[in-house]
mmCIF file of C-alpha atoms and ligand atoms in Angstrom:
data_model
loop_
_atom_site.group_PDB
_atom_site.id
_atom_site.type_symbol
_atom_site.label_atom_id
_atom_site.label_comp_id
_atom_site.label_asym_id
_atom_site.label_seq_id
_atom_site.Cartn_x
_atom_site.Cartn_y
_atom_site.Cartn_z
ATOM 1 C CA MET A 1 62.289 -126.910 -39.960
ATOM 2 C CA ARG A 2 60.468 -123.618 -39.946
ATOM 3 C CA ASP A 3 57.124 -123.605 -41.748
ATOM 4 C CA TRP A 4 56.655 -120.599 -44.067
ATOM 5 C CA ARG A 5 53.032 -120.495 -42.903
ATOM 6 C CA GLU A 6 54.162 -119.245 -39.495
ATOM 7 C CA GLY A 7 55.565 -116.092 -41.093
ATOM 8 C CA VAL A 8 52.459 -115.160 -43.044
ATOM 9 C CA ARG A 9 50.584 -111.932 -42.213
ATOM 10 C CA ARG A 10 47.166 -113.365 -41.416
ATOM 11 C CA VAL A 11 44.241 -111.008 -41.879
ATOM 12 C CA THR A 12 40.469 -111.127 -41.959
ATOM 13 C CA PRO A 13 39.653 -109.445 -45.270
ATOM 14 C CA TYR A 14 36.865 -107.013 -46.070
ATOM 15 C CA VAL A 15 33.992 -108.562 -48.023
ATOM 16 C CA PRO A 16 32.733 -106.211 -50.747
ATOM 17 C CA GLY A 17 29.099 -106.346 -51.896
ATOM 18 C CA GLU A 18 28.626 -108.789 -54.732
ATOM 19 C CA GLN A 19 28.818 -107.828 -58.411
ATOM 20 C CA PRO A 20 26.525 -110.498 -59.878
ATOM 21 C CA GLY A 21 27.158 -109.645 -63.552
ATOM 22 C CA GLN A 22 23.700 -110.581 -64.764
ATOM 23 C CA ALA A 23 22.242 -108.875 -67.790
ATOM 24 C CA ARG A 24 18.874 -108.228 -66.198
ATOM 25 C CA MET A 25 19.053 -107.259 -62.570
ATOM 26 C CA ILE A 26 18.327 -104.376 -60.265
ATOM 27 C CA LYS A 27 21.466 -103.630 -58.356
ATOM 28 C CA LEU A 28 20.832 -101.760 -55.128
ATOM 29 C CA ASN A 29 23.581 -103.375 -53.057
ATOM 30 C CA THR A 30 26.805 -101.334 -53.335
ATOM 31 C CA ASN A 31 25.674 -97.697 -53.316
ATOM 32 C CA GLU A 32 26.628 -97.017 -56.910
ATOM 33 C CA ASN A 33 25.065 -94.083 -58.734
ATOM 34 C CA PRO A 34 22.292 -95.058 -61.215
ATOM 35 C CA TYR A 35 23.258 -92.259 -63.639
ATOM 36 C CA PRO A 36 26.256 -92.255 -65.995
ATOM 37 C CA PRO A 37 29.289 -90.022 -65.350
ATOM 38 C CA ALA A 38 29.239 -86.464 -66.754
ATOM 39 C CA PRO A 39 29.126 -86.377 -70.594
ATOM 40 C CA GLY A 40 32.598 -84.794 -70.645
ATOM 41 C CA VAL A 41 34.017 -88.025 -69.220
ATOM 42 C CA GLU A 42 32.802 -90.031 -72.217
ATOM 43 C CA ARG A 43 34.245 -87.412 -74.588
ATOM 44 C CA ALA A 44 37.616 -87.414 -72.825
ATOM 45 C CA LEU A 45 37.656 -91.215 -72.937
ATOM 46 C CA ARG A 46 37.135 -91.232 -76.700
ATOM 47 C CA GLU A 47 39.935 -88.711 -77.194
ATOM 48 C CA MET A 48 42.459 -90.721 -75.202
ATOM 49 C CA GLN A 49 45.458 -92.150 -77.041
ATOM 50 C CA ALA A 50 46.826 -95.553 -76.108
ATOM 51 C CA GLU A 51 50.228 -94.390 -77.343
ATOM 52 C CA LYS A 52 50.454 -92.177 -74.223
ATOM 53 C CA PHE A 53 50.362 -95.243 -71.979
ATOM 54 C CA ARG A 54 53.998 -95.862 -72.912
ATOM 55 C CA LEU A 55 55.005 -93.307 -70.292
ATOM 56 C CA TYR A 56 54.479 -93.405 -66.548
ATOM 57 C CA PRO A 57 51.700 -91.148 -65.292
ATOM 58 C CA ASP A 58 52.536 -87.990 -63.310
ATOM 59 C CA PRO A 59 53.378 -89.321 -59.821
ATOM 60 C CA GLU A 60 52.077 -86.071 -58.303
ATOM 61 C CA ALA A 61 48.767 -86.413 -60.173
ATOM 62 C CA ARG A 62 48.934 -82.628 -60.661
ATOM 63 C CA MET A 63 46.135 -82.346 -63.200
ATOM 64 C CA LEU A 64 43.596 -83.976 -60.875
ATOM 65 C CA VAL A 65 44.961 -82.439 -57.670
ATOM 66 C CA GLU A 66 44.775 -78.946 -59.166
ATOM 67 C CA ALA A 67 41.252 -79.489 -60.491
ATOM 68 C CA LEU A 68 40.154 -80.689 -57.033
ATOM 69 C CA ALA A 69 41.856 -77.740 -55.317
ATOM 70 C CA GLU A 70 40.008 -75.357 -57.607
ATOM 71 C CA PHE A 71 36.655 -77.107 -57.153
ATOM 72 C CA TYR A 72 36.888 -77.040 -53.354
ATOM 73 C CA GLY A 73 38.659 -73.681 -52.998
ATOM 74 C CA VAL A 74 41.803 -75.007 -51.295
ATOM 75 C CA ARG A 75 45.497 -75.088 -52.205
ATOM 76 C CA PRO A 76 46.843 -78.053 -54.246
ATOM 77 C CA SER A 77 49.203 -78.784 -51.323
ATOM 78 C CA GLN A 78 46.097 -79.589 -49.250
ATOM 79 C CA VAL A 79 44.901 -82.351 -51.600
ATOM 80 C CA PHE A 80 45.916 -86.017 -51.776
ATOM 81 C CA VAL A 81 44.470 -88.482 -54.306
ATOM 82 C CA GLY A 82 44.235 -92.257 -54.347
ATOM 83 C CA VAL A 83 42.748 -95.334 -55.995
ATOM 84 C CA GLY A 84 39.273 -94.863 -54.563
ATOM 85 C CA SER A 85 38.752 -93.531 -51.067
ATOM 86 C CA ASP A 86 39.565 -97.028 -49.798
ATOM 87 C CA ASP A 87 43.147 -96.417 -50.918
ATOM 88 C CA VAL A 88 43.176 -92.941 -49.366
ATOM 89 C CA LEU A 89 41.746 -94.270 -46.094
ATOM 90 C CA ALA A 90 44.190 -97.198 -45.983
ATOM 91 C CA MET A 91 47.079 -94.787 -46.558
ATOM 92 C CA ALA A 92 45.732 -92.446 -43.856
ATOM 93 C CA PHE A 93 45.399 -95.312 -41.349
ATOM 94 C CA LEU A 94 48.991 -96.328 -42.081
ATOM 95 C CA THR A 95 50.260 -92.747 -41.795
ATOM 96 C CA PHE A 96 48.348 -91.286 -38.846
ATOM 97 C CA PHE A 97 47.291 -94.219 -36.679
ATOM 98 C CA ASN A 98 50.662 -95.213 -35.359
ATOM 99 C CA SER A 99 50.492 -95.225 -31.565
ATOM 100 C CA GLU A 100 49.976 -97.741 -28.784
ATOM 101 C CA LEU A 101 46.652 -96.128 -27.943
ATOM 102 C CA PRO A 102 43.507 -97.525 -29.557
ATOM 103 C CA ILE A 103 41.901 -95.657 -32.408
ATOM 104 C CA LEU A 104 38.162 -95.038 -32.018
ATOM 105 C CA PHE A 105 35.313 -95.619 -34.446
ATOM 106 C CA PRO A 106 31.612 -96.518 -34.093
ATOM 107 C CA ASP A 107 30.496 -100.126 -33.549
ATOM 108 C CA ILE A 108 28.149 -99.854 -36.516
ATOM 109 C CA THR A 109 30.093 -98.278 -39.351
ATOM 110 C CA TYR A 110 32.010 -98.927 -42.558
ATOM 111 C CA SER A 111 33.249 -102.481 -42.103
ATOM 112 C CA PHE A 112 36.630 -101.755 -43.684
ATOM 113 C CA TYR A 113 37.912 -99.809 -40.631
ATOM 114 C CA ASP A 114 38.490 -102.847 -38.448
ATOM 115 C CA VAL A 115 40.035 -104.650 -41.429
ATOM 116 C CA TRP A 116 42.700 -101.943 -41.934
ATOM 117 C CA ALA A 117 43.272 -101.810 -38.191
ATOM 118 C CA GLY A 118 43.849 -105.579 -38.308
ATOM 119 C CA LEU A 119 46.128 -105.384 -41.349
ATOM 120 C CA PHE A 120 48.296 -102.612 -39.872
ATOM 121 C CA ARG A 121 48.137 -103.997 -36.312
ATOM 122 C CA ILE A 122 46.507 -100.836 -34.984
ATOM 123 C CA PRO A 123 44.724 -101.306 -31.641
ATOM 124 C CA TYR A 124 41.123 -100.128 -31.831
ATOM 125 C CA CYS A 125 38.024 -99.613 -29.753
ATOM 126 C CA GLN A 126 34.520 -99.536 -31.228
ATOM 127 C CA ILE A 127 32.215 -96.993 -29.609
ATOM 128 C CA PRO A 128 28.539 -98.048 -29.598
ATOM 129 C CA LEU A 129 26.059 -95.823 -31.428
ATOM 130 C CA ASP A 130 23.046 -94.844 -29.329
ATOM 131 C CA GLU A 131 19.660 -96.578 -29.674
ATOM 132 C CA GLN A 132 18.767 -94.400 -32.672
ATOM 133 C CA PHE A 133 22.053 -95.342 -34.353
ATOM 134 C CA ARG A 134 23.586 -91.937 -33.711
ATOM 135 C CA ILE A 135 27.176 -91.064 -32.850
ATOM 136 C CA VAL A 136 27.460 -89.546 -29.348
ATOM 137 C CA PRO A 137 30.336 -86.999 -29.435
ATOM 138 C CA GLY A 138 30.925 -87.216 -25.660
ATOM 139 C CA ASP A 139 31.868 -90.883 -26.064
ATOM 140 C CA TYR A 140 34.932 -89.799 -28.030
ATOM 141 C CA GLU A 141 36.403 -87.891 -25.109
ATOM 142 C CA ARG A 142 38.940 -90.442 -23.984
ATOM 143 C CA GLU A 143 42.566 -91.204 -24.723
ATOM 144 C CA ASN A 144 43.014 -92.475 -28.245
ATOM 145 C CA GLY A 145 45.458 -92.927 -31.108
ATOM 146 C CA GLY A 146 43.104 -91.393 -33.675
ATOM 147 C CA ILE A 147 39.441 -91.215 -34.659
ATOM 148 C CA VAL A 148 37.582 -92.145 -37.851
ATOM 149 C CA PHE A 149 33.906 -92.115 -38.756
ATOM 150 C CA PRO A 150 31.860 -91.625 -41.907
ATOM 151 C CA ASN A 151 29.500 -88.673 -42.226
ATOM 152 C CA PRO A 152 26.811 -89.563 -43.072
ATOM 153 C CA ASN A 153 27.551 -92.828 -41.296
ATOM 154 C CA ALA A 154 27.398 -96.096 -43.236
ATOM 155 C CA PRO A 155 25.342 -98.225 -43.342
ATOM 156 C CA THR A 156 22.877 -96.141 -41.298
ATOM 157 C CA GLY A 157 22.878 -92.946 -43.432
ATOM 158 C CA GLU A 158 22.673 -90.804 -40.264
ATOM 159 C CA GLU A 159 24.259 -87.366 -40.433
ATOM 160 C CA LEU A 160 26.359 -85.977 -37.591
ATOM 161 C CA SER A 161 26.010 -82.179 -37.267
ATOM 162 C CA LEU A 162 29.003 -79.904 -37.794
ATOM 163 C CA GLU A 163 28.706 -78.769 -34.157
ATOM 164 C CA ALA A 164 29.045 -82.381 -33.015
ATOM 165 C CA ILE A 165 32.029 -82.928 -35.332
ATOM 166 C CA GLU A 166 33.613 -79.744 -34.018
ATOM 167 C CA ARG A 167 33.198 -80.994 -30.464
ATOM 168 C CA ILE A 168 35.048 -84.206 -31.384
ATOM 169 C CA LEU A 169 37.812 -82.226 -33.122
ATOM 170 C CA ASP A 170 38.139 -79.795 -30.253
ATOM 171 C CA SER A 171 38.418 -82.434 -27.559
ATOM 172 C CA ASN A 172 40.917 -84.464 -29.600
ATOM 173 C CA ARG A 173 43.480 -81.925 -30.792
ATOM 174 C CA GLY A 174 46.224 -84.458 -30.084
ATOM 175 C CA SER A 175 44.821 -86.997 -32.583
ATOM 176 C CA VAL A 176 44.119 -87.016 -36.278
ATOM 177 C CA VAL A 177 40.355 -87.141 -36.863
ATOM 178 C CA ILE A 178 39.334 -88.600 -40.229
ATOM 179 C CA VAL A 179 35.848 -87.721 -41.475
ATOM 180 C CA ASP A 180 34.942 -90.139 -44.272
ATOM 181 C CA GLU A 181 32.528 -88.192 -46.474
ATOM 182 C CA ALA A 182 31.890 -90.869 -49.114
ATOM 183 C CA TYR A 183 28.176 -89.950 -49.138
ATOM 184 C CA VAL A 184 28.264 -86.283 -48.127
ATOM 185 C CA ASP A 185 27.068 -84.923 -51.491
ATOM 186 C CA PHE A 186 23.611 -86.450 -50.992
ATOM 187 C CA GLY A 187 22.516 -83.902 -48.412
ATOM 188 C CA ALA A 188 24.854 -83.736 -45.405
ATOM 189 C CA ALA A 189 27.103 -80.795 -44.493
ATOM 190 C CA THR A 190 30.792 -81.203 -45.308
ATOM 191 C CA ALA A 191 33.392 -80.665 -42.586
ATOM 192 C CA LEU A 192 35.653 -78.815 -45.061
ATOM 193 C CA PRO A 193 34.958 -75.356 -43.496
ATOM 194 C CA LEU A 194 36.386 -76.682 -40.202
ATOM 195 C CA LEU A 195 39.809 -77.145 -41.820
ATOM 196 C CA GLU A 196 40.660 -73.518 -41.081
ATOM 197 C CA LYS A 197 40.299 -74.093 -37.362
ATOM 198 C CA TYR A 198 41.495 -77.674 -36.898
ATOM 199 C CA GLU A 199 44.867 -78.855 -38.136
ATOM 200 C CA ASN A 200 44.011 -82.404 -36.963
ATOM 201 C CA LEU A 201 41.130 -82.815 -39.449
ATOM 202 C CA LEU A 202 41.313 -84.914 -42.606
ATOM 203 C CA VAL A 203 38.253 -84.981 -44.895
ATOM 204 C CA VAL A 204 38.039 -87.963 -47.271
ATOM 205 C CA GLN A 205 35.759 -88.056 -50.323
ATOM 206 C CA THR A 206 35.270 -90.187 -53.432
ATOM 207 C CA PHE A 207 34.244 -90.106 -57.103
ATOM 208 C CA SER A 208 32.465 -93.463 -56.644
ATOM 209 C CA LYS A 209 29.079 -92.217 -55.462
ATOM 210 C CA SER A 210 28.039 -88.644 -56.338
ATOM 211 C CA ARG A 211 30.250 -88.574 -59.452
ATOM 212 C CA SER A 212 29.151 -91.975 -60.786
ATOM 213 C CA MET A 213 32.691 -93.287 -61.219
ATOM 214 C CA ALA A 214 33.006 -96.290 -58.891
ATOM 215 C CA GLY A 215 34.568 -98.263 -61.740
ATOM 216 C CA MET A 216 37.313 -95.692 -62.242
ATOM 217 C CA ARG A 217 38.602 -95.837 -58.643
ATOM 218 C CA ILE A 218 39.264 -92.229 -57.658
ATOM 219 C CA GLY A 219 39.273 -90.959 -54.088
ATOM 220 C CA PHE A 220 40.832 -87.942 -52.416
ATOM 221 C CA CYS A 221 41.285 -86.188 -49.137
ATOM 222 C CA ILE A 222 41.730 -82.596 -48.073
ATOM 223 C CA GLY A 223 43.576 -81.483 -44.969
ATOM 224 C CA ASN A 224 46.259 -79.074 -43.829
ATOM 225 C CA GLU A 225 49.515 -79.101 -45.797
ATOM 226 C CA GLU A 226 51.485 -80.878 -43.119
ATOM 227 C CA LEU A 227 49.062 -83.831 -42.968
ATOM 228 C CA ILE A 228 49.090 -84.075 -46.772
ATOM 229 C CA ALA A 229 52.900 -84.015 -46.867
ATOM 230 C CA CYS A 230 52.990 -86.904 -44.349
ATOM 231 C CA LEU A 231 50.541 -88.857 -46.520
ATOM 232 C CA ASN A 232 52.675 -88.262 -49.604
ATOM 233 C CA ASP A 233 55.796 -89.514 -47.831
ATOM 234 C CA VAL A 234 54.009 -92.775 -47.036
ATOM 235 C CA LYS A 235 52.578 -93.024 -50.553
ATOM 236 C CA TYR A 236 56.031 -92.621 -52.101
ATOM 237 C CA SER A 237 57.274 -95.341 -49.753
ATOM 238 C CA PHE A 238 54.644 -97.698 -51.082
ATOM 239 C CA ASN A 239 53.794 -96.981 -54.743
ATOM 240 C CA SER A 240 54.651 -93.706 -56.500
ATOM 241 C CA TYR A 241 52.129 -94.189 -59.300
ATOM 242 C CA THR A 242 48.840 -94.917 -57.607
ATOM 243 C CA MET A 243 46.805 -92.915 -60.142
ATOM 244 C CA ASP A 244 46.899 -94.166 -63.717
ATOM 245 C CA GLN A 245 46.751 -91.934 -66.762
ATOM 246 C CA THR A 246 43.094 -92.753 -67.432
ATOM 247 C CA ALA A 247 41.965 -91.925 -63.911
ATOM 248 C CA LEU A 248 43.815 -88.600 -64.026
ATOM 249 C CA ILE A 249 42.224 -87.524 -67.309
ATOM 250 C CA LEU A 250 38.696 -88.799 -66.668
ATOM 251 C CA GLY A 251 38.598 -87.625 -63.064
ATOM 252 C CA THR A 252 39.594 -84.131 -64.171
ATOM 253 C CA ALA A 253 36.922 -84.194 -66.895
ATOM 254 C CA ALA A 254 34.263 -85.118 -64.311
ATOM 255 C CA LEU A 255 35.156 -82.117 -62.150
ATOM 256 C CA ARG A 256 34.662 -79.666 -65.029
ATOM 257 C CA ASP A 257 30.910 -80.273 -65.200
ATOM 258 C CA ARG A 258 29.514 -78.833 -61.982
ATOM 259 C CA GLU A 259 26.028 -78.507 -63.431
ATOM 260 C CA TYR A 260 25.727 -82.214 -64.234
ATOM 261 C CA PHE A 261 27.019 -83.066 -60.755
ATOM 262 C CA GLU A 262 24.398 -80.823 -59.133
ATOM 263 C CA LYS A 263 21.637 -82.213 -61.343
ATOM 264 C CA THR A 264 22.340 -85.911 -60.756
ATOM 265 C CA ARG A 265 22.835 -85.636 -57.025
ATOM 266 C CA ALA A 266 19.560 -83.713 -56.766
ATOM 267 C CA LYS A 267 17.811 -86.524 -58.675
ATOM 268 C CA VAL A 268 19.200 -89.145 -56.274
ATOM 269 C CA ILE A 269 18.048 -87.070 -53.288
ATOM 270 C CA GLU A 270 14.583 -86.654 -54.777
ATOM 271 C CA THR A 271 14.228 -90.393 -55.449
ATOM 272 C CA ARG A 272 15.468 -91.162 -51.935
ATOM 273 C CA GLU A 273 12.837 -88.955 -50.332
ATOM 274 C CA TRP A 274 10.096 -90.538 -52.471
ATOM 275 C CA ALA A 275 11.448 -94.023 -51.629
ATOM 276 C CA LYS A 276 11.165 -93.169 -47.929
ATOM 277 C CA THR A 277 7.428 -92.528 -48.295
ATOM 278 C CA GLU A 278 6.994 -95.822 -50.160
ATOM 279 C CA LEU A 279 8.965 -97.756 -47.554
ATOM 280 C CA ARG A 280 6.924 -96.182 -44.759
ATOM 281 C CA ARG A 281 3.721 -97.168 -46.534
ATOM 282 C CA LEU A 282 4.937 -100.787 -46.727
ATOM 283 C CA GLY A 283 5.681 -100.989 -42.999
ATOM 284 C CA PHE A 284 9.414 -100.254 -42.886
ATOM 285 C CA ARG A 285 11.185 -98.208 -40.220
ATOM 286 C CA PHE A 286 14.322 -96.207 -40.878
ATOM 287 C CA GLY A 287 16.224 -93.102 -39.863
ATOM 288 C CA ASP A 288 16.522 -89.884 -41.836
ATOM 289 C CA SER A 289 19.164 -91.025 -44.321
ATOM 290 C CA LYS A 290 21.245 -88.290 -45.939
ATOM 291 C CA ALA A 291 23.101 -90.801 -48.130
ATOM 292 C CA ASN A 292 22.266 -92.570 -51.414
ATOM 293 C CA PHE A 293 20.895 -95.540 -49.483
ATOM 294 C CA ILE A 294 18.246 -96.226 -46.851
ATOM 295 C CA PHE A 295 18.876 -98.556 -43.918
ATOM 296 C CA ALA A 296 15.499 -100.063 -43.157
ATOM 297 C CA SER A 297 13.879 -102.696 -41.003
ATOM 298 C CA HIS A 298 10.376 -104.114 -41.544
ATOM 299 C CA GLU A 299 7.940 -103.997 -38.630
ATOM 300 C CA SER A 300 7.067 -107.701 -38.894
ATOM 301 C CA VAL A 301 9.025 -109.557 -41.596
ATOM 302 C CA PRO A 302 12.684 -110.469 -40.906
ATOM 303 C CA ALA A 303 15.204 -108.652 -43.131
ATOM 304 C CA ARG A 304 16.962 -111.850 -44.124
ATOM 305 C CA GLU A 305 13.746 -113.249 -45.577
ATOM 306 C CA ILE A 306 13.075 -110.101 -47.607
ATOM 307 C CA TYR A 307 16.669 -110.069 -48.805
ATOM 308 C CA GLN A 308 16.347 -113.666 -50.058
ATOM 309 C CA ALA A 309 13.005 -113.036 -51.764
ATOM 310 C CA LEU A 310 14.420 -109.989 -53.572
ATOM 311 C CA ARG A 311 17.519 -111.923 -54.561
ATOM 312 C CA GLU A 312 15.453 -114.629 -56.227
ATOM 313 C CA GLN A 313 14.007 -111.879 -58.440
ATOM 314 C CA HIS A 314 17.548 -110.642 -59.225
ATOM 315 C CA ILE A 315 16.976 -107.557 -57.104
ATOM 316 C CA TYR A 316 20.085 -107.108 -54.984
ATOM 317 C CA VAL A 317 20.195 -105.160 -51.722
ATOM 318 C CA ARG A 318 22.784 -105.444 -48.940
ATOM 319 C CA TYR A 319 22.221 -107.533 -45.832
ATOM 320 C CA PHE A 320 24.729 -107.640 -42.942
ATOM 321 C CA ASP A 321 24.560 -110.663 -40.680
ATOM 322 C CA LYS A 322 26.036 -108.754 -37.737
ATOM 323 C CA PRO A 323 25.002 -107.919 -34.168
ATOM 324 C CA ARG A 324 22.467 -105.051 -33.827
ATOM 325 C CA ILE A 325 21.905 -104.752 -37.591
ATOM 326 C CA ASP A 326 20.891 -108.256 -38.677
ATOM 327 C CA ASN A 327 17.272 -107.178 -39.113
ATOM 328 C CA TYR A 328 18.070 -104.354 -41.527
ATOM 329 C CA LEU A 329 18.449 -104.011 -45.264
ATOM 330 C CA ARG A 330 20.641 -101.379 -46.844
ATOM 331 C CA ILE A 331 18.862 -100.324 -50.002
ATOM 332 C CA THR A 332 20.793 -98.191 -52.493
ATOM 333 C CA VAL A 333 18.730 -95.505 -54.202
ATOM 334 C CA GLY A 334 18.503 -96.472 -57.874
ATOM 335 C CA ASN A 335 16.786 -94.499 -60.611
ATOM 336 C CA ARG A 336 13.048 -93.969 -60.454
ATOM 337 C CA GLU A 337 12.245 -96.878 -62.778
ATOM 338 C CA GLU A 338 14.408 -99.339 -60.826
ATOM 339 C CA MET A 339 12.840 -98.216 -57.571
ATOM 340 C CA GLU A 340 9.333 -98.571 -58.987
ATOM 341 C CA THR A 341 10.080 -102.179 -60.042
ATOM 342 C CA PHE A 342 11.589 -102.811 -56.616
ATOM 343 C CA PHE A 343 8.523 -101.486 -54.795
ATOM 344 C CA ARG A 344 6.069 -103.252 -57.108
ATOM 345 C CA PHE A 345 7.622 -106.614 -56.276
ATOM 346 C CA LEU A 346 8.083 -105.799 -52.591
ATOM 347 C CA GLU A 347 4.484 -104.714 -52.134
ATOM 348 C CA ALA A 348 3.054 -107.842 -53.794
ATOM 349 C CA TRP A 349 5.457 -110.143 -51.977
ATOM 350 C CA LEU A 350 4.827 -108.600 -48.552
ATOM 351 C CA LYS A 351 1.058 -108.812 -49.047
ATOM 352 C CA GLU A 352 1.276 -112.517 -49.807
ATOM 353 C CA ARG A 353 3.795 -113.149 -47.044
ATOM 354 C CA LEU A 354 1.637 -111.416 -44.422
ATOM 355 C CA LEU A 355 -1.502 -113.254 -45.575
ATOM 356 C CA SER A 356 0.226 -116.593 -45.132
ATOM 357 C CA GLU A 357 0.822 -115.952 -41.412
HETATM 358 N N1 PMP B 401 33.829 -95.053 -47.140
HETATM 359 C C1 PMP B 401 32.595 -95.545 -47.009
HETATM 360 C C2 PMP B 401 31.804 -95.184 -45.800
HETATM 361 C C3 PMP B 401 32.045 -96.392 -47.987
HETATM 362 O O1 PMP B 401 30.837 -96.900 -47.840
HETATM 363 C C4 PMP B 401 32.823 -96.696 -49.132
HETATM 364 C C5 PMP B 401 32.249 -97.559 -50.223
HETATM 365 N N2 PMP B 401 32.396 -98.928 -50.021
HETATM 366 C C6 PMP B 401 34.117 -96.188 -49.200
HETATM 367 C C7 PMP B 401 34.582 -95.349 -48.200
HETATM 368 C C8 PMP B 401 35.049 -96.531 -50.314
HETATM 369 O O2 PMP B 401 34.625 -96.142 -51.563
HETATM 370 P P1 PMP B 401 35.621 -95.992 -52.775
HETATM 371 O O3 PMP B 401 36.878 -96.779 -52.461
HETATM 372 O O4 PMP B 401 34.888 -96.547 -53.931
HETATM 373 O O5 PMP B 401 35.908 -94.539 -52.903
#
């Protein structure tokens, strides 16, 4: 007799950073924003009527799509929205990465890419970053079924210049190139201006980081109309109503307050730059992160040990037990007070730890 287990789609799932749920903790492990969403979001939430939930939401998510089109100066037909950028990326993998040729992405990058490739049975090839953890555009000049990378890259925070991105786009006009800009608002240049020249470019962004709405699950991408139409066909073949009523209303409210957005992202950038000087003072090495996290390695104490010591104090950072990066910590930039507590403990602990050697 056939065993049902033989017919199961076996996958190796993505492991998200933990959400410990403690009352008193400093959470610097999943790149959330330390500031609340724009005040207009809270107001819109209070004005919402549960009675409206009786009806299905707009499957075209017009309200949010139009607000995004206006904010970024593109046409609504160039915008696609999803349940976080994870949903948008998954949909894009399913839609555009559909050949026998391997898709390309860096060896050190967002660890969901190989998971989606596994789920959708997409062949892939991971291209090593150079010694300084940088993407080398020339390495992407080979036959492929598509290309994806974050800019800035995760978990390194390294920015790839627009010239380098353009080189990748130009030498791969036969493939869709996805630039995952989850962290772009913290100081890197967006690839959006390249859309005019490259019909194979898809730019993915999220409300989870710079708009402080990770809990709301809103992501989007911008590309040429034909790419977006292909994405919509796949979406409607999967789930017509990906965006719920709440996400549509609150996401739109967030976009209305440009000033708050500018102010909070500037505060994160300022705290990041200050945190870099503190980390340097304590003996850490790191690249020039343009994201809301710093990927750092201590000159003498193993990352795993520091991670454990912080954890015992209910200070959570991210540690990846993976080749090439197992001596690094990815530290999300919290607010100034959180970072001061973090550094106070770290400084005292490191002093004691180094004395005991
Ligand atoms: N891309 C990158 C590079 C990320 O780090 C994340 C956050 N885990 C995402 C996409 C997905 O974020 P979200 O689904 O919250 O938009």
